[in-house]
Short mmCIF file of C-alpha atoms and ligand atoms in Angstrom, two decimals:
data_model
loop_
_atom_site.label_atom_id
_atom_site.label_comp_id
_atom_site.label_asym_id
_atom_site.label_seq_id
_atom_site.Cartn_x
_atom_site.Cartn_y
_atom_site.Cartn_z
CA MET A 20 180.10 104.99 114.62
CA HIS A 21 182.77 102.28 114.94
CA THR A 22 181.37 98.82 114.43
CA GLN A 23 184.64 96.91 114.36
CA VAL A 24 185.10 95.35 117.79
CA LEU A 25 187.75 92.72 117.09
CA PRO A 26 191.20 93.00 115.58
CA GLU A 27 191.60 91.03 112.29
CA PRO A 28 192.47 87.28 112.83
CA THR A 29 196.19 86.72 112.59
CA GLU A 30 197.98 84.50 110.05
CA ALA A 31 198.38 81.83 112.71
CA ALA A 32 194.65 81.51 113.25
CA ARG A 33 193.95 79.63 110.02
CA THR A 34 192.23 76.48 111.12
CA GLU A 35 188.64 76.69 112.22
CA GLY A 36 189.13 75.42 115.77
CA LYS A 37 192.13 77.62 116.31
CA ALA A 38 190.27 80.66 114.93
CA ALA A 39 187.31 80.10 117.21
CA ARG A 40 189.60 79.78 120.23
CA MET A 41 191.51 82.94 119.29
CA THR A 42 188.28 84.86 118.69
CA SER A 43 186.94 84.08 122.12
CA LEU A 44 190.31 85.01 123.61
CA HIS A 45 190.29 88.32 121.76
CA LEU A 46 186.69 88.85 122.78
CA SER A 47 187.41 88.46 126.43
CA ALA A 48 190.58 90.60 126.20
CA MET A 49 188.72 93.32 124.35
CA GLY A 50 185.71 93.00 126.66
CA GLU A 51 187.96 93.46 129.64
CA MET A 52 189.59 96.51 128.09
CA VAL A 53 186.16 98.03 127.35
CA GLU A 54 185.18 97.43 130.99
CA ARG A 55 188.34 99.16 132.24
CA PHE A 56 187.88 102.06 129.84
CA LEU A 57 184.22 102.59 130.79
CA ASP A 58 185.10 102.32 134.46
CA ALA A 59 187.88 104.95 134.12
CA ALA A 60 185.48 107.33 132.36
CA ALA A 61 182.80 106.77 135.01
CA ARG A 62 185.28 107.47 137.82
CA GLY A 63 186.72 110.51 136.05
CA ASP A 64 190.17 108.91 135.81
CA LEU A 65 191.44 110.97 132.90
CA THR A 66 194.96 109.47 132.90
CA GLN A 67 193.76 105.87 132.65
CA ALA A 68 191.05 106.67 130.11
CA SER A 69 193.56 108.56 127.91
CA THR A 70 196.20 105.80 128.13
CA LEU A 71 193.72 103.07 127.19
CA LEU A 72 192.42 105.21 124.35
CA SER A 73 195.83 105.96 122.87
CA ASN A 74 196.72 102.21 122.94
CA THR A 75 193.35 101.11 121.51
CA PRO A 76 191.57 103.98 119.67
CA SER A 77 188.61 101.73 118.78
CA LEU A 78 187.53 101.84 122.44
CA ILE A 79 186.11 105.30 121.99
CA ASN A 80 182.52 104.42 121.10
CA GLN A 81 182.31 101.01 122.75
CA LYS A 82 179.19 100.28 124.75
CA GLY A 83 178.81 98.49 128.05
CA TYR A 84 175.81 97.64 130.20
CA SER A 85 172.51 99.03 128.77
CA GLY A 86 174.35 100.56 125.84
CA TRP A 87 176.20 103.17 127.88
CA THR A 88 179.36 104.65 126.34
CA ALA A 89 182.32 106.23 128.14
CA LEU A 90 180.95 109.65 127.16
CA MET A 91 177.59 108.89 128.76
CA LEU A 92 179.20 107.64 131.98
CA ALA A 93 181.46 110.70 132.22
CA ALA A 94 178.47 112.95 131.50
CA ARG A 95 176.39 111.08 134.15
CA ASN A 96 178.98 111.68 136.84
CA GLY A 97 179.88 115.25 135.90
CA HIS A 98 183.46 114.61 134.69
CA TYR A 99 183.85 117.60 132.40
CA ASN A 100 187.53 117.02 131.57
CA VAL A 101 186.87 113.41 130.49
CA VAL A 102 183.97 114.54 128.28
CA GLU A 103 186.21 117.17 126.73
CA VAL A 104 188.99 114.66 125.93
CA LEU A 105 186.56 112.10 124.52
CA LEU A 106 185.05 114.75 122.25
CA SER A 107 188.51 115.88 121.11
CA HIS A 108 189.18 112.26 120.05
CA GLY A 109 186.10 112.42 117.84
CA CYS A 110 183.76 110.32 119.92
CA ASP A 111 180.17 110.03 118.68
CA LYS A 112 178.11 112.31 120.90
CA PHE A 113 174.88 111.30 119.19
CA SER A 114 175.18 107.65 120.16
CA VAL A 115 172.18 106.50 122.23
CA ASN A 116 171.87 103.94 125.04
CA SER A 117 169.17 101.29 125.23
CA SER A 118 166.74 103.94 126.58
CA SER A 119 167.44 106.16 123.55
CA GLN A 120 169.26 108.76 125.64
CA THR A 121 172.31 110.65 124.36
CA ALA A 122 175.14 111.83 126.62
CA TYR A 123 173.55 115.29 126.34
CA ASP A 124 170.20 114.00 127.68
CA ILE A 125 172.02 112.33 130.57
CA ALA A 126 174.07 115.42 131.49
CA LYS A 127 170.97 117.57 131.31
CA PHE A 128 168.92 115.21 133.45
CA TRP A 129 171.58 115.07 136.16
CA GLY A 130 171.96 118.83 136.15
CA HIS A 131 175.56 118.99 134.82
CA ARG A 132 174.81 122.10 132.83
CA HIS A 133 178.44 122.86 131.88
CA ILE A 134 178.61 119.40 130.28
CA SER A 135 175.24 119.65 128.52
CA ASN A 136 176.34 123.04 127.16
CA LEU A 137 179.55 121.47 125.87
CA LEU A 138 177.68 118.57 124.27
CA GLY A 139 174.96 120.74 122.75
CA ARG A 140 177.17 123.57 121.56
CA THR A 141 177.21 123.14 117.80
CA ASP A 142 174.32 123.60 115.42
CA ASP A 143 174.37 119.98 114.38
CA GLY A 144 174.25 119.05 118.05
CA CYS A 145 171.12 121.10 118.57
CA ARG A 146 169.59 119.50 115.54
CA ARG A 147 170.12 116.04 116.87
CA VAL A 148 168.98 116.97 120.38
CA LEU A 149 165.65 118.17 119.00
CA PRO A 150 164.87 115.23 116.73
CA ASP A 151 163.69 115.78 113.18
CA THR A 152 163.86 119.53 113.35
CA ASP A 153 165.68 121.94 111.18
CA LEU A 154 167.04 124.89 113.16
CA HIS A 155 165.97 127.28 110.45
CA GLN A 156 162.36 126.32 111.04
CA HIS A 157 162.76 127.78 114.50
CA GLU A 158 163.37 131.22 113.14
CA ASN A 159 159.90 132.65 113.24
CA TYR A 160 158.57 135.50 111.12
CA PHE A 161 159.36 138.90 112.75
CA SER A 162 162.40 137.41 114.48
CA ARG A 163 165.25 137.95 112.00
CA GLU A 164 167.80 140.51 113.18
CA THR A 165 168.98 142.22 110.00
CA LEU A 166 170.40 145.23 111.81
CA ASP A 167 173.02 145.38 114.51
CA ARG A 168 171.22 147.42 117.17
CA LEU A 169 174.46 148.94 118.55
CA SER A 170 172.72 149.77 121.81
CA GLY A 171 175.99 151.21 123.17
CA LYS A 172 175.77 154.01 120.59
CA ARG A 173 172.31 155.17 121.74
CA THR A 174 173.87 157.41 124.40
CA ASP A 175 176.48 158.85 121.99
CA LYS A 176 174.72 162.03 120.87
CA VAL A 177 177.55 163.15 118.58
CA TRP A 178 177.70 159.81 116.79
CA LEU A 179 173.92 159.70 116.41
CA GLU A 180 173.91 163.25 115.00
CA THR A 181 176.55 162.33 112.39
CA LYS A 182 174.51 159.30 111.42
CA ARG A 183 171.31 161.34 111.12
CA ASN A 184 172.87 163.59 108.45
CA HIS A 185 174.82 160.89 106.66
CA PRO A 186 173.88 160.43 102.98
CA ASP A 187 173.87 156.59 103.31
CA THR A 188 171.46 156.59 106.23
CA VAL A 189 168.09 154.91 105.63
CA TYR A 190 164.85 156.35 107.02
CA LEU A 191 161.52 154.52 107.31
CA LEU A 192 158.36 156.56 107.61
CA PHE A 193 155.52 155.55 109.94
CA SER A 194 152.05 157.01 110.22
CA ASN A 195 149.62 155.65 112.81
CA LEU A 196 152.10 152.84 113.56
CA SER A 197 152.04 151.67 109.93
CA PRO A 198 155.19 151.83 107.79
CA MET A 199 155.04 153.33 104.31
CA VAL A 200 155.25 150.41 101.87
CA SER A 201 155.13 149.69 98.20
CA SER A 202 153.12 146.62 97.25
CA SER A 203 153.10 144.43 94.21
CA GLN A 204 151.21 141.30 93.24
CA VAL A 205 153.92 138.69 92.70
CA ASP A 206 151.91 135.69 91.55
CA GLU A 207 148.83 133.78 92.55
CA HIS A 208 150.78 131.49 94.86
CA THR A 209 152.92 134.08 96.64
CA GLY A 210 150.26 136.79 96.64
CA VAL A 211 151.12 140.38 97.54
CA GLU A 212 154.70 141.27 98.34
CA THR A 213 155.30 144.34 100.43
CA LYS A 214 158.51 146.36 100.60
CA LEU A 215 159.44 149.15 103.00
CA CYS A 216 159.86 152.56 101.32
CA ARG A 217 163.35 153.82 102.15
CA PHE A 218 164.18 157.52 102.36
CA ARG A 219 167.41 159.52 102.53
CA TYR A 220 168.11 162.39 104.91
CA GLU A 221 167.39 165.09 102.32
CA ALA A 222 163.84 163.77 101.81
CA VAL A 223 162.93 163.82 105.51
CA LYS A 224 165.05 166.55 107.06
CA GLU A 225 162.25 169.04 107.63
CA LEU A 226 160.13 166.30 109.25
CA LEU A 227 162.97 165.84 111.73
CA GLN A 228 162.58 169.45 112.88
CA LYS A 229 158.91 169.04 113.87
CA PRO A 230 158.25 168.74 117.61
CA ALA A 231 155.74 165.87 117.24
CA THR A 232 158.19 163.73 115.26
CA VAL A 233 159.51 160.62 117.03
CA LEU A 234 162.88 159.37 115.80
CA ILE A 235 164.15 155.87 116.62
CA PHE A 236 167.68 154.64 115.93
CA LEU A 237 167.21 151.06 114.76
CA GLY A 238 170.85 150.07 114.22
CA VAL A 239 173.36 149.65 111.41
CA GLU A 240 173.30 147.08 108.63
CA LYS A 241 175.00 143.83 109.57
CA ARG A 242 177.85 142.91 107.27
CA ARG A 243 178.55 139.23 107.01
CA GLY A 244 181.92 137.47 107.17
CA PRO A 245 185.43 138.91 107.50
CA SER A 246 184.47 142.24 105.92
CA SER A 247 182.36 143.21 108.94
CA PRO A 248 183.98 146.26 110.53
CA SER A 249 185.84 145.82 113.81
CA SER A 250 184.92 148.05 116.72
CA SER A 251 188.14 150.08 116.27
CA GLN A 252 187.22 150.70 112.62
CA MET A 253 183.79 151.74 113.84
CA GLU A 254 185.40 154.15 116.30
CA GLU A 255 187.43 155.71 113.49
CA GLY A 256 184.39 155.92 111.26
CA VAL A 257 186.03 153.71 108.63
CA GLN A 258 183.71 151.69 106.39
CA GLU A 259 180.77 152.13 108.66
CA PRO A 260 177.70 150.33 107.40
CA PRO A 261 174.57 152.43 106.81
CA ALA A 262 172.46 153.33 109.84
CA TRP A 263 168.67 152.93 109.90
CA PHE A 264 166.14 155.15 111.64
CA ALA A 265 162.35 155.04 111.93
CA ILE A 266 160.35 158.26 111.95
CA SER A 267 156.83 158.61 113.23
CA THR A 268 155.09 161.83 112.30
CA ASP A 269 151.67 163.38 112.71
CA GLU A 270 151.79 164.88 109.19
CA ASP A 271 148.82 163.92 107.01
CA ALA A 272 149.34 160.46 105.48
CA ALA A 273 148.32 161.62 101.97
CA GLU A 274 150.97 164.39 102.14
CA LEU A 275 153.61 161.90 103.26
CA LEU A 276 152.81 159.58 100.36
CA LYS A 277 153.58 162.41 97.91
CA ARG A 278 157.22 162.26 99.04
CA CYS A 279 157.67 158.79 97.64
CA ARG A 280 158.81 158.27 94.07
CA GLU A 281 157.88 154.59 94.04
CA LYS A 282 154.56 153.31 92.70
CA ASN A 283 151.71 151.77 94.70
CA CYS A 284 152.75 153.25 98.02
CA SER A 285 150.49 153.16 101.04
CA PHE A 286 150.28 152.93 104.82
CA PRO A 287 148.59 149.56 105.49
CA LYS A 288 145.33 149.86 107.45
CA THR A 289 145.04 146.34 108.94
CA PRO A 290 148.33 145.54 110.65
CA ASN A 291 147.44 141.96 111.66
CA ARG A 292 147.14 141.06 108.00
CA ASP A 293 149.25 143.57 106.11
CA LEU A 294 152.38 143.26 108.23
CA LEU A 295 152.66 139.59 107.29
CA THR A 296 153.65 140.23 103.67
CA PHE A 297 157.27 141.45 104.12
CA SER A 298 160.43 139.48 103.47
CA GLU A 299 161.91 137.85 106.59
CA GLU A 300 164.60 140.59 106.70
CA GLU A 301 162.18 143.50 106.58
CA ALA A 302 159.69 141.82 108.94
CA GLY A 303 162.34 141.83 111.68
CA ILE A 304 162.96 145.55 111.22
CA VAL A 305 159.23 146.31 111.22
CA ALA A 306 158.78 144.35 114.46
CA GLN A 307 161.47 146.40 116.20
CA ALA A 308 160.35 149.79 114.89
CA ARG A 309 156.62 149.28 115.34
CA SER A 310 156.89 148.04 118.95
CA VAL A 311 159.08 150.98 120.03
CA LEU A 312 156.86 153.50 118.24
CA ALA A 313 153.74 151.94 119.77
CA TRP A 314 155.30 152.42 123.22
CA HIS A 315 155.90 156.13 122.48
CA SER A 316 152.36 156.60 121.23
CA ARG A 317 150.85 154.98 124.36
CA TYR A 318 153.21 156.38 127.00
CA SER A 319 153.45 160.05 126.05
CA PHE A 320 153.27 161.15 129.70
CA CYS A 321 155.21 159.94 132.70
CA PRO A 322 153.41 156.85 134.12
CA THR A 323 154.65 157.78 137.62
CA CYS A 324 153.61 161.45 137.97
CA GLY A 325 151.78 162.33 134.75
CA SER A 326 154.22 165.07 133.68
CA SER A 327 155.56 165.55 130.16
CA THR A 328 158.54 163.46 129.12
CA GLN A 329 161.41 163.79 126.67
CA LEU A 330 162.91 161.27 124.29
CA GLU A 331 166.47 160.07 124.91
CA GLU A 332 168.92 157.35 123.90
CA GLY A 333 168.03 157.10 120.24
CA GLY A 334 164.34 156.75 121.10
CA TYR A 335 164.86 153.91 123.60
CA LYS A 336 164.12 155.98 126.71
CA ARG A 337 161.58 158.55 127.89
CA SER A 338 162.59 160.66 130.88
CA CYS A 339 160.23 162.67 133.06
CA LEU A 340 160.62 166.47 132.87
CA ASN A 341 159.47 166.94 136.49
CA ALA A 342 162.75 167.20 138.43
CA ASP A 343 161.06 165.85 141.61
CA CYS A 344 159.70 162.72 139.93
CA ARG A 345 160.52 159.35 141.57
CA SER A 346 161.18 157.87 138.14
CA LEU A 347 164.38 159.94 137.93
CA LYS A 348 165.85 158.33 141.06
CA GLY A 349 167.52 155.04 140.14
CA VAL A 350 166.45 152.91 137.24
CA HIS A 351 162.73 152.75 136.50
CA ASN A 352 161.27 150.33 133.99
CA THR A 353 158.59 152.90 133.11
CA CYS A 354 161.30 154.84 131.24
CA TYR A 355 162.04 152.00 128.79
CA PRO A 356 160.05 150.38 125.97
CA ARG A 357 157.90 147.50 127.19
CA VAL A 358 157.57 143.94 126.02
CA ASP A 359 154.56 141.83 127.08
CA PRO A 360 155.31 138.12 127.36
CA VAL A 361 152.59 135.80 126.07
CA VAL A 362 152.71 132.02 126.26
CA ILE A 363 151.41 130.13 123.25
CA MET A 364 151.19 126.40 123.49
CA LEU A 365 150.31 123.30 121.58
CA VAL A 366 148.79 120.94 124.11
CA ILE A 367 149.31 117.28 123.31
CA HIS A 368 146.94 114.52 124.40
CA PRO A 369 148.40 111.97 126.84
CA ASP A 370 148.20 109.39 124.00
CA GLY A 371 150.72 111.51 122.06
CA ASN A 372 148.59 111.37 118.94
CA GLN A 373 146.15 114.28 119.26
CA CYS A 374 146.53 117.97 119.92
CA LEU A 375 144.24 120.58 121.43
CA LEU A 376 143.32 123.57 119.27
CA GLY A 377 140.82 126.32 119.87
CA ARG A 378 139.08 129.04 117.93
CA LYS A 379 138.07 132.56 118.89
CA LYS A 380 134.91 134.14 117.50
CA ILE A 381 136.98 136.63 115.52
CA PHE A 382 138.89 133.91 113.62
CA PRO A 383 138.06 133.29 109.95
CA ALA A 384 135.55 130.46 109.53
CA ARG A 385 136.98 126.98 110.33
CA MET A 386 140.36 128.27 111.53
CA PHE A 387 141.69 126.66 114.72
CA SER A 388 144.91 127.67 116.46
CA CYS A 389 147.04 127.14 119.57
CA LEU A 390 145.79 128.48 122.90
CA ALA A 391 147.64 131.57 124.15
CA GLY A 392 147.62 134.02 127.01
CA PHE A 393 149.53 136.81 128.74
CA VAL A 394 152.03 135.83 131.42
CA GLU A 395 151.00 137.41 134.71
CA PRO A 396 153.33 139.18 137.13
CA GLY A 397 155.25 136.78 139.37
CA GLU A 398 154.44 133.77 137.22
CA THR A 399 156.75 131.35 135.45
CA MET A 400 156.28 130.60 131.79
CA GLU A 401 155.35 126.99 132.67
CA ASP A 402 152.72 128.08 135.20
CA ALA A 403 151.28 130.57 132.72
CA VAL A 404 150.89 127.71 130.21
CA ARG A 405 149.12 125.54 132.79
CA ARG A 406 146.86 128.38 133.99
CA GLU A 407 145.86 129.66 130.53
CA VAL A 408 145.13 126.17 129.16
CA GLU A 409 142.97 125.31 132.15
CA GLU A 410 141.18 128.69 132.08
CA GLU A 411 140.43 128.51 128.39
CA SER A 412 139.76 124.79 127.85
CA GLY A 413 139.40 123.11 131.25
CA VAL A 414 142.27 120.76 130.32
CA LYS A 415 145.00 120.21 132.94
CA VAL A 416 148.61 120.28 131.77
CA GLY A 417 151.72 118.50 133.12
CA PRO A 418 155.15 118.86 131.47
CA VAL A 419 155.86 122.00 129.43
CA GLN A 420 158.72 122.35 126.96
CA TYR A 421 159.89 125.61 125.41
CA ILE A 422 160.31 125.44 121.62
CA SER A 423 160.91 128.91 120.16
CA CYS A 424 159.65 132.46 120.44
CA GLN A 425 158.39 135.25 118.21
CA PRO A 426 158.23 139.03 118.60
CA TRP A 427 154.65 139.94 117.72
CA PRO A 428 154.50 143.71 117.20
CA MET A 429 150.75 144.15 117.80
CA PRO A 430 151.87 146.13 119.69
CA SER A 431 154.76 144.56 121.63
CA ASN A 432 154.15 140.94 122.56
CA LEU A 433 156.81 138.31 122.83
CA MET A 434 155.14 135.01 121.97
CA ILE A 435 156.81 132.20 123.95
CA GLY A 436 156.07 129.00 122.04
CA CYS A 437 155.78 125.75 124.02
CA LEU A 438 154.67 122.15 123.72
CA ALA A 439 152.73 120.90 126.71
CA VAL A 440 151.39 117.47 127.66
CA ALA A 441 147.85 117.18 128.99
CA ILE A 442 147.12 115.17 132.13
CA SER A 443 143.32 115.42 131.73
CA THR A 444 141.31 115.42 128.52
CA ASP A 445 137.76 116.69 129.21
CA ILE A 446 137.13 120.03 127.51
CA LYS A 447 135.11 122.87 129.04
CA VAL A 448 135.75 126.13 127.21
CA ASP A 449 135.74 129.63 128.65
CA GLU A 450 133.09 131.04 126.36
CA ASN A 451 134.24 134.61 126.93
CA GLU A 452 137.44 133.88 125.09
CA ILE A 453 137.09 130.70 123.11
CA GLU A 454 134.21 129.67 120.89
CA GLU A 455 135.28 126.07 120.57
CA ALA A 456 138.23 123.83 121.52
CA ARG A 457 138.77 120.32 120.20
CA TRP A 458 141.23 117.45 120.17
CA PHE A 459 142.45 116.82 116.61
CA GLN A 460 144.06 113.57 115.46
CA ARG A 461 147.59 113.83 114.08
CA GLN A 462 146.28 112.60 110.72
CA GLN A 463 143.61 115.32 110.64
CA VAL A 464 146.28 117.92 111.40
CA ILE A 465 148.52 116.62 108.58
CA GLU A 466 145.63 116.68 106.10
CA SER A 467 144.72 120.20 107.15
CA LEU A 468 148.31 121.38 106.76
CA LEU A 469 148.55 119.80 103.30
CA LYS A 470 145.14 121.29 102.42
CA GLY A 471 143.75 117.87 101.47
CA PRO A 472 140.24 117.42 100.01
CA HIS A 473 138.44 117.34 103.41
CA PRO A 474 140.56 119.24 105.92
CA ALA A 475 139.14 119.20 109.47
CA PHE A 476 140.13 122.84 109.97
CA THR A 477 142.26 125.59 108.44
CA PHE A 478 145.67 126.55 109.81
CA PRO A 479 146.64 130.02 111.01
CA PRO A 480 149.00 131.68 108.47
CA ARG A 481 152.58 130.37 108.20
CA GLN A 482 153.95 133.64 109.62
CA THR A 483 152.42 132.87 113.02
CA ILE A 484 154.27 130.91 115.66
CA ALA A 485 151.01 128.97 116.16
CA HIS A 486 151.39 127.54 112.64
CA GLN A 487 155.06 126.70 113.28
CA LEU A 488 154.35 124.98 116.61
CA ILE A 489 151.71 122.72 115.03
CA LYS A 490 154.09 121.94 112.18
CA HIS A 491 156.87 121.24 114.64
CA TRP A 492 154.69 118.70 116.47
CA ILE A 493 153.79 116.92 113.22
CA GLY A 494 157.51 116.66 112.43
CA MET A 495 158.35 115.09 115.78
CA ASN A 496 158.05 111.41 116.47
CA SER A 497 154.97 110.63 118.52
CA ASN A 498 156.74 108.97 121.47
CA LEU A 499 157.02 111.92 123.77
N1 NAD B 519 151.62 134.96 116.65
C1 NAD B 519 150.70 134.07 116.97
O1 NAD B 519 150.73 132.94 116.48
C2 NAD B 519 149.60 134.44 117.97
C3 NAD B 519 148.61 133.50 118.23
C4 NAD B 519 147.66 133.79 119.23
C5 NAD B 519 147.71 134.99 119.93
N2 NAD B 519 148.69 135.91 119.60
C6 NAD B 519 148.75 137.18 120.36
O2 NAD B 519 148.79 136.88 121.75
C7 NAD B 519 148.04 137.84 122.47
C8 NAD B 519 147.51 137.26 123.76
O3 NAD B 519 146.66 136.16 123.55
P1 NAD B 519 145.22 136.14 124.22
O4 NAD B 519 144.41 137.26 123.71
O5 NAD B 519 144.67 134.77 124.00
O6 NAD B 519 145.56 136.40 125.78
P2 NAD B 519 144.71 136.02 127.09
O7 NAD B 519 144.21 134.64 126.98
O8 NAD B 519 145.55 136.32 128.29
O9 NAD B 519 143.43 136.93 127.06
C9 NAD B 519 143.47 138.27 126.65
C10 NAD B 519 142.88 139.15 127.72
O10 NAD B 519 143.80 139.23 128.78
C11 NAD B 519 143.79 140.54 129.35
N3 NAD B 519 145.20 140.98 129.40
C12 NAD B 519 146.09 140.63 130.37
N4 NAD B 519 147.29 141.20 130.19
C13 NAD B 519 147.22 141.91 129.05
C14 NAD B 519 148.17 142.73 128.33
N5 NAD B 519 149.43 142.93 128.76
N6 NAD B 519 147.75 143.29 127.17
C15 NAD B 519 146.49 143.10 126.73
N7 NAD B 519 145.56 142.36 127.37
C16 NAD B 519 145.91 141.77 128.54
C17 NAD B 519 142.84 141.37 128.49
O11 NAD B 519 141.61 141.40 129.18
C18 NAD B 519 142.68 140.56 127.22
O12 NAD B 519 141.42 140.71 126.63
C19 NAD B 519 146.97 138.31 121.51
O13 NAD B 519 146.77 139.66 121.74
C20 NAD B 519 147.55 138.06 120.12
O14 NAD B 519 148.03 139.27 119.55
C21 NAD B 519 149.62 135.67 118.66
MG1 MG B 520 143.99 133.36 125.28
MG1 MG B 521 143.20 133.48 128.44
MG1 MG B 522 145.08 135.80 130.28
ZN1 ZN B 523 157.31 161.70 136.35
#
């Protein structure tokens, strides 16, 4: 930020009295110029603002009444072109007024979405808009997209067929919705590390012939940087990255394991625990494959008329085989894989210094977590947060802010992570769902996260969005 307001005193201004007089003259001249500049920005007078700025570049970050800059005034009044020019001259978009608002906050508040988009566009912008957060923390486990899904190719039967037989193609094998994995004990701290077993076409080709086999096209490997193939290269089949498929089969699991040359291979039996030991890259692939396969296993027959169905579009569609079925007229959501939205929220006490956590009977001893619940039809995410919190804990909630989300493939939830502020504090739990709910002090939460000597509770595992939401709140400043 520019701190220099005044031009350097001239040679002539040597004596003290003279210097003081000159300084006040400069001050008033500069003050007047700042006023004119701020006024031009507020009115959206691009010509005047640009002229003043080219004559006196140091005007750019000057503040007027209540610490408002030209950028803030232009953002307040919706003058997109002025905002654009100020940004192109390198103005500080993170500067705050005396109410700690940035130009982005102001544009957002006044509903100038095109301006808030412009001000919040870059990564560093997002970082500053959400104070004290690192964007990478917002990438939750199960959410990394390692493959390019190439959804446009799902209807290209010829292309899919070529990919199926291609020697570079990678196949993952699933049995009972569990992927075949090889596991190894890394060290005491990291624990078990699980890797997906990868197969080539030759090893699975007779499985592909079986009628009960379900085959899902997951996508092609993403290649980073300039070497990533253009769409025309893709059309010509030049340098195409390897494709990935998931296969689900009813063949005996023990027989399937014999196909693998790697050691310590298995199909994990407890998904909630075992699926949390992959790398971030593989976890994202597992989330995609498992949710689509779970849909196939639960929706084998047409939900509209009960007839048999057939797989289409690389495993992303099931069509009814009854030619008279209503589901074949127009687009029907019953033909496509489902996603169930769930809100998960950290409720913050009105004092800003405590949060509400609950525990279900099935949780490990002493573990507390965020409250969560399915979004109901015709309900907004915010209303679902308010309803679920009140149902489960009796606490009423006011403002709700979305933070991040997480695909949760047990079997196909999308966890929508929010912070919410309570407007009442008395707790009355719904004993059918929650065993206990409590307000925890920020300090207790920090000690529990750091696993201090007397933690008040234990955290859910780091792979859960619940863990990340609680951590996010600890990292924020407490003045909501
Ligand atoms: N990743 C995480 O951090 C995390 C944390 C908590 C919960 N979750 C997931 O969120 C899900 C929902 O949370 P909840 O159990 O508290 O929800 P909830 O409070 O809405 O209660 C669950 C009950 O809602 C009913 N229900 C309504 N719609 C449903 C649907 N589409 N599928 C299944 N049941 C439905 C069922 O009766 C079920 O028993 C859980 O199943 C869990 O897998 C994930
Ligand atoms: Mg719940
Ligand atoms: Mg509930
Ligand atoms: Mg519910
Ligand atoms: Zn049907």
